[in-house]
Amino acid sequence: WLSYGNQEDENIFLSLTGKKELNSKNSLEAKFSYQTGDNFYETLNEEFSVIDQDRHFATSLGTELTFRHERNAHRLLAGLAFDYDTSDSTVTGEQRRYGVGLYLQDLWDLNDDLVLHSGLRWDRVERYQAMISPRLGLTWFLSDYLNLGLNYGTAFRVPTMNDLYGKWGGNPDLKPENGQKLELTGHWKETHFSVAANIFQSFLRDGIIWSDPDSDGNFRPENVERLTTYGFGLISEYDWGAVVTGFGYTYLNQRGWD
C-alpha cells in the first residue's frame, strides 16, 4: 500500500493418522499434525534500496488420541488432545503456548428411530482459565430417507497466535470467545439425490473480530462484548455417476454490541 517491497513465503504441512482395531467393539486412533509458516519481508524506498527487513516464523504442533467403544446401545468415544504453538517475529519477539483438551462423547440408540448424542469437553490453554463445553442433541429417523435433528452446545475458543501477535498488528490483550448455539437440522437422502438444511442461532461473548477503529487502514483484532448470529443453510447434491452436481445457499445475520 503506497510502498515497495519484496516478500517470500514458505509453508509446510504434515498430517498423519493411524487406526488400530483392537476387536469388534474397541478401536484406537492417533493423529499428528505439524505446520510451519515462514514469512520474510523487506521494505524498499523509491530507489528500490532496502530500508527495513522483517521475518515472522510460526509453528503449530498437534496430537490427538481417541478411544472408541461400543456397548449395547451405546457408542462411546474418549479423547486426549495436545497442542503447542510458537511464534518468532522480529516485530513481536518469541512467543510460546500449549493447550490440553479432554473430551467424552456418547451416541445412545434410544430405539430404532431416536439417537441421543451427548458430549463434554474440557480445555486448558496456557494463560487462560480452564473451560468445560457440554453438548446435547437428538436425531429422529422418520424414514430410511429422512431424519431431523435438534442440537444445543457451548463453545470455547482462545485467540490464535496470529490474533495475539500477528505481523500486521495483533492484540495480546484479547479474551477467549465463549458462546452457545441452538440448531435444527434436516437431511433427505436417496440413492442419487440428497438435501440438507439447518436453521441456527448462536450467542457469543467476547467475540473476536478484525476491525479498523480509526479508519486509517490499520486493522487489528478486538473483542466485541456480545455477538448474536442467526441464519440458515441449504445444500443439495445429485450424483450422476461420473459427475456430482450441487447447489448451496447460506444466509447469515450477525449483530454485535459493545
Coordinates of C-alpha atoms in Angstrom, one line a residue:
W1 CA 0.0 0.0 0.0
L2 CA 1.8 3.1 -1.3
S3 CA 5.2 1.3 -0.8
Y4 CA 7.6 -1.0 -2.5
G5 CA 8.8 -4.3 -1.1
N6 CA 9.9 -7.9 -1.7
Q7 CA 8.2 -10.8 0.1
E8 CA 8.9 -14.6 0.4
D9 CA 6.7 -17.2 2.0
E10 CA 7.2 -20.8 2.7
N11 CA 4.5 -23.1 4.3
I12 CA 4.9 -26.7 5.3
F13 CA 2.0 -29.0 6.3
L14 CA 2.2 -32.6 7.6
S15 CA -0.7 -34.7 8.8
L16 CA -0.5 -38.4 9.9
T17 CA -3.4 -40.6 11.1
G18 CA -3.2 -44.2 12.3
K19 CA -6.0 -46.5 13.5
K20 CA -5.9 -49.8 15.3
E21 CA -9.0 -52.1 15.6
L22 CA -8.5 -53.8 19.0
N23 CA -11.5 -56.0 18.5
S24 CA -15.1 -55.8 17.1
K25 CA -16.1 -53.3 19.8
N26 CA -13.0 -51.3 20.5
S27 CA -10.6 -49.2 18.4
L28 CA -7.8 -46.7 19.0
E29 CA -6.9 -43.8 16.7
A30 CA -4.0 -41.4 16.8
K31 CA -3.4 -38.2 14.9
F32 CA -0.4 -36.0 14.4
S33 CA -0.2 -32.7 12.6
Y34 CA 2.6 -30.2 12.1
Q35 CA 2.5 -26.8 10.3
T36 CA 5.0 -24.0 9.8
G37 CA 4.7 -20.6 8.2
D38 CA 7.8 -18.6 7.3
N39 CA 7.4 -15.0 6.0
F40 CA 10.2 -12.7 5.1
Y41 CA 9.5 -9.1 4.0
E42 CA 11.9 -6.2 3.1
T43 CA 10.7 -2.7 2.6
L44 CA 12.2 -0.7 -0.3
N45 CA 12.3 3.1 -0.9
E46 CA 11.6 4.8 -4.2
E47 CA 15.1 3.9 -5.4
F48 CA 14.4 0.3 -4.6
S49 CA 17.0 0.2 -1.8
V50 CA 16.3 -1.9 1.2
I51 CA 15.4 0.2 4.3
D52 CA 13.9 -2.4 6.6
Q53 CA 13.6 -6.2 6.9
D54 CA 11.2 -8.4 8.9
R55 CA 10.8 -12.1 9.4
H56 CA 8.0 -14.0 11.0
F57 CA 8.2 -17.7 11.7
A58 CA 5.3 -19.7 13.3
T59 CA 4.8 -23.4 14.1
S60 CA 1.8 -25.4 15.2
L61 CA 2.1 -29.0 16.5
G62 CA -1.0 -31.0 17.4
T63 CA -1.5 -34.6 18.7
E64 CA -4.7 -36.4 19.5
L65 CA -5.5 -39.9 20.8
T66 CA -9.1 -41.3 20.6
F67 CA -10.6 -44.5 22.0
R68 CA -13.9 -45.8 20.7
H69 CA -16.0 -48.4 22.5
E70 CA -19.4 -50.0 21.6
R71 CA -21.5 -51.4 24.4
N72 CA -25.1 -52.5 23.8
A73 CA -27.0 -49.4 22.6
H74 CA -24.1 -47.0 23.3
R75 CA -21.2 -45.9 21.1
L76 CA -18.7 -44.2 23.4
L77 CA -15.7 -42.0 22.5
A78 CA -13.0 -40.6 24.7
G79 CA -10.1 -38.5 23.6
L80 CA -7.0 -36.5 24.7
A81 CA -5.6 -33.6 22.6
F82 CA -2.4 -31.6 23.0
D83 CA -1.3 -28.5 21.0
Y84 CA 1.9 -26.5 21.1
D85 CA 2.2 -23.2 19.1
T86 CA 5.2 -20.9 18.7
S87 CA 5.8 -17.5 17.1
D88 CA 9.2 -16.0 16.4
S89 CA 9.0 -12.5 14.9
T90 CA 11.3 -9.5 14.5
V91 CA 8.3 -7.4 15.4
T92 CA 6.7 -9.2 18.3
G93 CA 9.5 -11.4 19.6
E94 CA 9.3 -15.0 20.7
Q95 CA 6.1 -16.4 22.0
R96 CA 5.1 -20.0 23.2
R97 CA 1.8 -21.5 24.1
Y98 CA 0.5 -25.0 24.9
G99 CA -3.0 -26.4 25.3
V100 CA -4.6 -29.6 26.6
G101 CA -8.1 -31.0 25.9
L102 CA -10.1 -33.9 27.2
Y103 CA -13.4 -35.0 25.7
L104 CA -16.1 -37.6 26.1
Q105 CA -19.0 -38.5 23.8
D106 CA -21.9 -40.9 23.8
L107 CA -24.2 -41.9 21.0
W108 CA -27.2 -43.7 22.6
D109 CA -29.7 -45.5 20.4
L110 CA -32.9 -44.9 22.4
N111 CA -34.8 -47.1 19.9
D112 CA -34.9 -47.8 16.2
D113 CA -35.8 -44.2 15.4
L114 CA -34.2 -42.0 18.0
V115 CA -30.5 -41.3 18.8
L116 CA -29.4 -39.2 21.7
H117 CA -25.9 -37.7 21.4
S118 CA -24.2 -36.0 24.3
G119 CA -20.6 -34.7 24.8
L120 CA -18.4 -32.9 27.2
R121 CA -15.1 -31.3 26.6
W122 CA -12.5 -29.8 29.0
D123 CA -9.9 -27.4 27.7
R124 CA -6.9 -25.8 29.4
V125 CA -4.8 -23.4 27.4
E126 CA -1.8 -21.5 28.8
R127 CA -2.6 -18.0 30.2
Y128 CA -6.4 -18.7 30.3
Q129 CA -8.8 -20.4 32.7
A130 CA -9.9 -23.9 32.0
M131 CA -13.3 -24.2 30.3
I132 CA -15.9 -27.0 30.1
S133 CA -18.1 -27.2 27.0
P134 CA -21.2 -29.5 27.0
R135 CA -23.2 -30.6 24.0
L136 CA -26.6 -32.4 23.7
G137 CA -28.6 -33.4 20.7
L138 CA -31.4 -35.6 19.4
T139 CA -31.7 -37.2 16.0
W140 CA -35.1 -38.6 14.8
F141 CA -35.1 -41.0 11.8
L142 CA -38.5 -40.6 10.3
S143 CA -37.8 -43.0 7.5
D144 CA -35.0 -44.6 5.6
Y145 CA -34.6 -41.3 3.7
L146 CA -35.4 -38.5 6.2
N147 CA -34.0 -37.5 9.6
L148 CA -34.4 -34.4 11.8
G149 CA -32.1 -33.2 14.5
L150 CA -32.1 -30.7 17.4
N151 CA -28.8 -29.7 18.8
Y152 CA -27.6 -27.5 21.6
G153 CA -24.0 -26.9 22.6
T154 CA -21.5 -24.5 24.0
A155 CA -18.1 -23.4 22.5
F156 CA -14.8 -22.1 23.8
R157 CA -12.0 -20.7 21.5
V158 CA -8.9 -18.9 22.5
P159 CA -7.3 -16.2 20.3
T160 CA -5.0 -17.6 17.7
M161 CA -1.3 -16.8 17.7
N162 CA -1.9 -14.5 14.7
D163 CA -4.7 -12.7 16.6
L164 CA -2.3 -12.1 19.5
Y165 CA 1.0 -11.5 17.8
G166 CA 0.2 -11.1 14.1
K167 CA 2.8 -9.4 12.0
W168 CA 0.3 -6.7 10.8
G169 CA -0.7 -5.8 14.4
G170 CA -2.0 -8.4 16.8
N171 CA -3.7 -7.7 20.2
P172 CA -2.1 -9.6 23.1
D173 CA -4.9 -8.4 25.5
L174 CA -7.7 -10.4 23.7
K175 CA -10.0 -12.6 25.7
P176 CA -11.2 -16.0 24.6
E177 CA -14.6 -16.4 22.9
N178 CA -17.3 -18.2 24.8
G179 CA -20.7 -19.0 23.4
Q180 CA -23.6 -21.3 22.8
K181 CA -25.6 -22.4 19.8
L182 CA -29.0 -23.9 19.1
E183 CA -29.6 -25.7 15.8
L184 CA -32.4 -27.5 13.9
T185 CA -31.3 -29.8 11.1
G186 CA -33.0 -31.9 8.4
H187 CA -31.5 -34.4 5.9
W188 CA -33.1 -36.2 3.0
K189 CA -31.0 -38.8 1.1
E190 CA -31.9 -41.1 -1.7
T191 CA -29.7 -43.2 -3.9
H192 CA -28.6 -40.3 -6.1
F193 CA -30.1 -37.2 -4.5
S194 CA -29.7 -35.6 -1.1
V195 CA -30.8 -32.4 0.5
A196 CA -29.6 -31.0 3.9
A197 CA -30.9 -27.9 5.7
N198 CA -30.2 -26.2 9.0
I199 CA -31.5 -23.2 11.0
F200 CA -29.5 -21.9 13.9
Q201 CA -28.9 -19.1 16.4
S202 CA -25.7 -18.5 18.3
F203 CA -24.7 -16.2 21.2
L204 CA -21.1 -15.3 21.6
R205 CA -19.4 -13.4 24.4
D206 CA -16.2 -11.6 23.7
G207 CA -16.3 -12.4 20.0
I208 CA -13.1 -11.8 18.2
I209 CA -13.3 -9.6 15.0
W210 CA -10.8 -7.7 12.9
S211 CA -11.7 -4.1 12.6
D212 CA -10.3 -0.7 11.7
P213 CA -11.5 1.6 14.6
D214 CA -9.6 4.6 13.4
S215 CA -10.4 4.2 9.7
D216 CA -6.8 4.6 8.8
G217 CA -6.4 1.2 7.1
N218 CA -4.7 -0.5 10.1
F219 CA -6.9 -3.5 11.0
R220 CA -6.4 -5.2 14.4
P221 CA -8.4 -7.8 16.3
E222 CA -10.6 -6.8 19.2
N223 CA -13.3 -8.3 21.4
V224 CA -16.9 -7.5 21.0
E225 CA -18.9 -7.9 24.2
R226 CA -21.8 -9.7 22.6
L227 CA -22.3 -11.2 19.2
T228 CA -25.6 -12.7 18.1
T229 CA -25.8 -14.6 14.8
Y230 CA -28.8 -16.4 13.2
G231 CA -29.3 -17.9 9.8
F232 CA -30.0 -20.9 7.8
G233 CA -28.2 -23.1 5.2
L234 CA -29.4 -25.3 2.3
I235 CA -27.3 -27.7 0.2
S236 CA -28.4 -30.3 -2.4
E237 CA -26.4 -32.8 -4.4
Y238 CA -27.2 -35.1 -7.3
D239 CA -24.9 -38.0 -8.2
W240 CA -24.9 -38.6 -12.0
G241 CA -22.2 -41.3 -11.8
A242 CA -19.1 -39.7 -13.3
V243 CA -20.2 -36.2 -12.1
V244 CA -21.8 -34.9 -9.0
T245 CA -23.6 -31.5 -9.1
G246 CA -24.6 -29.5 -6.1
F247 CA -26.3 -26.2 -5.1
G248 CA -25.9 -24.5 -1.8
Y249 CA -27.1 -21.3 -0.1
T250 CA -26.3 -19.8 3.3
Y251 CA -27.8 -16.8 5.0
L252 CA -26.2 -15.1 8.0
N253 CA -27.2 -12.1 10.1
Q254 CA -24.7 -11.1 12.8
R255 CA -25.1 -8.2 15.2
G256 CA -22.7 -7.0 17.9
W257 CA -23.0 -4.9 21.0
D258 CA -20.1 -3.2 22.9

